Each structure stands twice: as structure tokens, then as C-alpha cells.
GROMACS .gro file of C-alpha atoms in nm:
model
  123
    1UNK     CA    1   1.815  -1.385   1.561
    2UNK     CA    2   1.936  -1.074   1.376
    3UNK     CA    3   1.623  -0.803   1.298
    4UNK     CA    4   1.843  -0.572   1.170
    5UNK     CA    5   1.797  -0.162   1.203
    6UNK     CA    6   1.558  -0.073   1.504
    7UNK     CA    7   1.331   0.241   1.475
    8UNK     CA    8   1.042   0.349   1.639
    9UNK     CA    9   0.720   0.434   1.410
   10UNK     CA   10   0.518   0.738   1.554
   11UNK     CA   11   0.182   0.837   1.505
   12UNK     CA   12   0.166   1.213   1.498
   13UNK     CA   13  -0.098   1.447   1.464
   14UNK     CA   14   0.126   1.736   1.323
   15UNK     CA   15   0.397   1.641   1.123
   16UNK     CA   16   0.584   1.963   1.080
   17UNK     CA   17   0.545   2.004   1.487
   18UNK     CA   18   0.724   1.698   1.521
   19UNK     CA   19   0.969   1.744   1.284
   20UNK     CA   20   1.036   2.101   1.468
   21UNK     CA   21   1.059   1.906   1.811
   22UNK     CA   22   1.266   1.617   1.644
   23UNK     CA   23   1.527   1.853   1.536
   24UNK     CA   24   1.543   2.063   1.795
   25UNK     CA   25   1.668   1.736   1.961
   26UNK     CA   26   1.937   1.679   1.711
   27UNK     CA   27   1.789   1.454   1.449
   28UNK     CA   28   1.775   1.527   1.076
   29UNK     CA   29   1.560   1.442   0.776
   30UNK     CA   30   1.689   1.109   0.673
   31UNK     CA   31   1.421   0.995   0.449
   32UNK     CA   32   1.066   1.034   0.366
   33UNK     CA   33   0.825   1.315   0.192
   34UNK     CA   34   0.647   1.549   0.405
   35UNK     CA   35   0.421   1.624   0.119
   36UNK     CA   36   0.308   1.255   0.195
   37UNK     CA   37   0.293   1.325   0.559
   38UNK     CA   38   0.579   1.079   0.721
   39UNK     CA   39   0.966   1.157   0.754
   40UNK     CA   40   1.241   0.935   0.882
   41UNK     CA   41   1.421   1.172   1.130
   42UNK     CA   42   1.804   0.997   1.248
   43UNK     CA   43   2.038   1.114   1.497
   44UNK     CA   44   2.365   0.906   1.480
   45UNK     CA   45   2.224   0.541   1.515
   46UNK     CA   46   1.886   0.641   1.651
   47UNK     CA   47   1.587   0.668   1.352
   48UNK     CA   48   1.229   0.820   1.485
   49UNK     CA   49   0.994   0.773   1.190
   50UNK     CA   50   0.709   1.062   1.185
   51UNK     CA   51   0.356   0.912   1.018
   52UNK     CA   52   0.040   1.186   1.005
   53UNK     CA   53  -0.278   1.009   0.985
   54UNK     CA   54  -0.099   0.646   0.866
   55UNK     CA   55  -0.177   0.442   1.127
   56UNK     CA   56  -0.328   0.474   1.504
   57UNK     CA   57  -0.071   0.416   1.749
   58UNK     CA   58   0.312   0.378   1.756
   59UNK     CA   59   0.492   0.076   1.608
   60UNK     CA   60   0.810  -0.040   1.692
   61UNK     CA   61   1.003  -0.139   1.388
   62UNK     CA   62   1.301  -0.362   1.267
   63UNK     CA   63   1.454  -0.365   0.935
   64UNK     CA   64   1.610  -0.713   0.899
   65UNK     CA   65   1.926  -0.659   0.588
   66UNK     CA   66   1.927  -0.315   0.678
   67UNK     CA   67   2.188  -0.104   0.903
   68UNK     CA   68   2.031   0.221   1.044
   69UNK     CA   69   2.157   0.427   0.733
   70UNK     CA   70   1.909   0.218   0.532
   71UNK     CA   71   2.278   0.033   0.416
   72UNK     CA   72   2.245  -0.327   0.249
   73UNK     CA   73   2.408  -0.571   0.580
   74UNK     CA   74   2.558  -0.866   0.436
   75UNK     CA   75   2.430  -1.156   0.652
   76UNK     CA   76   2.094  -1.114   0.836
   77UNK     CA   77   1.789  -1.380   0.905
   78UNK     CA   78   1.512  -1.347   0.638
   79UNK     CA   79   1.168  -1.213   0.764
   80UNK     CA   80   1.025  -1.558   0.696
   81UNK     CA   81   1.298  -1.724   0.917
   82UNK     CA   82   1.222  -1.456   1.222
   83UNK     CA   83   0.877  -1.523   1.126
   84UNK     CA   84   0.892  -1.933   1.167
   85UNK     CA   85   1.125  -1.892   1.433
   86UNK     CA   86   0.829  -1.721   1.620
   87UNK     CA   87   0.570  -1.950   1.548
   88UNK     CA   88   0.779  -2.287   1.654
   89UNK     CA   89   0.777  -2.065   2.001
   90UNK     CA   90   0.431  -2.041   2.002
   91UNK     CA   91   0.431  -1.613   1.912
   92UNK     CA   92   0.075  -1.509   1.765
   93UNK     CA   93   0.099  -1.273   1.434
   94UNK     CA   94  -0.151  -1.041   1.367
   95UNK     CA   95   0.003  -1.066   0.983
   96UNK     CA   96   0.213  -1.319   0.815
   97UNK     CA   97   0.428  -1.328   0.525
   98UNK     CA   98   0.379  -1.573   0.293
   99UNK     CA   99   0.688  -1.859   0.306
  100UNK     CA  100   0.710  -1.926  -0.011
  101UNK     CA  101   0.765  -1.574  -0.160
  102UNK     CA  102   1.116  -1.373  -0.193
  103UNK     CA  103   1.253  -1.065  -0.130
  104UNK     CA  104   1.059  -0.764   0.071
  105UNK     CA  105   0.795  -0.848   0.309
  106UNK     CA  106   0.687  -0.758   0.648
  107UNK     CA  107   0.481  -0.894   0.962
  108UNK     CA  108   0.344  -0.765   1.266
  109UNK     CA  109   0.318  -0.933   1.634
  110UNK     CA  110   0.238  -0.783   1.932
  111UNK     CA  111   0.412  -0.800   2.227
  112UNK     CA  112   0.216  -0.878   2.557
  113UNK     CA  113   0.080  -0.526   2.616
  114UNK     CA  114  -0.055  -0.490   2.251
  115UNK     CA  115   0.228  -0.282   2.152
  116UNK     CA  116   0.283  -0.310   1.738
  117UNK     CA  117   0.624  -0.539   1.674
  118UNK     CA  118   0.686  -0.468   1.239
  119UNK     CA  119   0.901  -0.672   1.123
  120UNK     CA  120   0.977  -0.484   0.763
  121UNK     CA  121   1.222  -0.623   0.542
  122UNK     CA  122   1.318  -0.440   0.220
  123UNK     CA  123   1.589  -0.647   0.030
   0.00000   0.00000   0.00000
């Protein structure tokens, strides 16, 4: 099963902090508004996205179609395939994309200790 780009989704309570601390670290401003309060911070292949007041606690994310430069990949499994796949196993969603739509869509699962899985595909 290909997911595609892997990034992890943080909740942050300061935004420009983070961003500070992120590129003290090395990463720069890939993506994102910081007038909107999130940022997409990448360092080579790694991608930390910053969210203020989005969401609760962190997600980890996968971009099926994407590479980590937010590049088109030419053969990936569709998020309703990774989806099904998951459900003939027996995996619970806590959101489901509808199978008979097209194009961008995203789920979520969690993993056994409750940790956010998004599944986020944009092409």
C-alpha cells in the first residue's frame, strides 16, 4: 500500500514560537499562511506541519499522490483503495470517504493508542 508523503500535524499553542524553534532546527517555510495560523515547515524530506487552535492533539498525516515537495507521484493507491483495504482487515474509521466520489478526499483512523492516522489525498 503506497500513502504517499508522511508528515506529522502539530497542535501548537504559539505558532510563531514554533516556527522560531522549527527553524532553529533547520526547517523552512514550505507552505501555509501564518496569518491563518498553520505553516508547513520541511527540512530535506522531513515536513512538520504547525496548526494554532485547528485541532486538539497531533495527527499523523499521509499524502497519498504526493512526494514530500507537495510533487504530483505518478502511481499511488487512491484514498478509497487504502480506505477499503482497511476495512476488509477489519480497521475502524472515525471518518470515511465516500467510494463513489473522485479526486481529493481524506479519512481518519486511529491507531491502537488513539493517536490521529489522516489519510489526505489532494489529486
Amino acid at each position: 500500500m503506497k500513502l504517499g508523503a508522511f508528515s506529522v500535524s502539530l497542535s501548537v499553542t504559539d505558532i510563531n514560537v514554533s516556527k522560531q524553534f522549527y527553524e532553529n532546527l533547520g526547517f523552512e517555510v514550505f507552505a501555509g499562511e501564518l496569518e491563518k495560523n498553520y505553516l508547513i515547515m520541511k527540512n530535506e524530506n522531513a515536513l512538520v506541519g504547525l496548526f494554532q487552535g485547528m485541532f486538539e492533539n497531533n495527527i499523523l498525516t499521509f499524502n497519498p499522490g504526493w512526494d514530500e515537495s507537495a510533487n504530483k507521484i505518478g502511481e499511488f493507491n487512491d484514498v478509497r483503495e487504502i480506505q477499503q483495504s482497511l476495512k476488509n482487515k477489519g480497521v475502524k474509521l472515525e471518518s470515511e470517504v465516500d467510494e463513489n466520489s473522485s479526486g481529493p478526499a481524506s479519512f481518519i483512523v486511529l491507531d491502537p493508542d488513539g493517536n490521529a492516522i489522516l489519510i489526505d489525498q489532494h489529486v
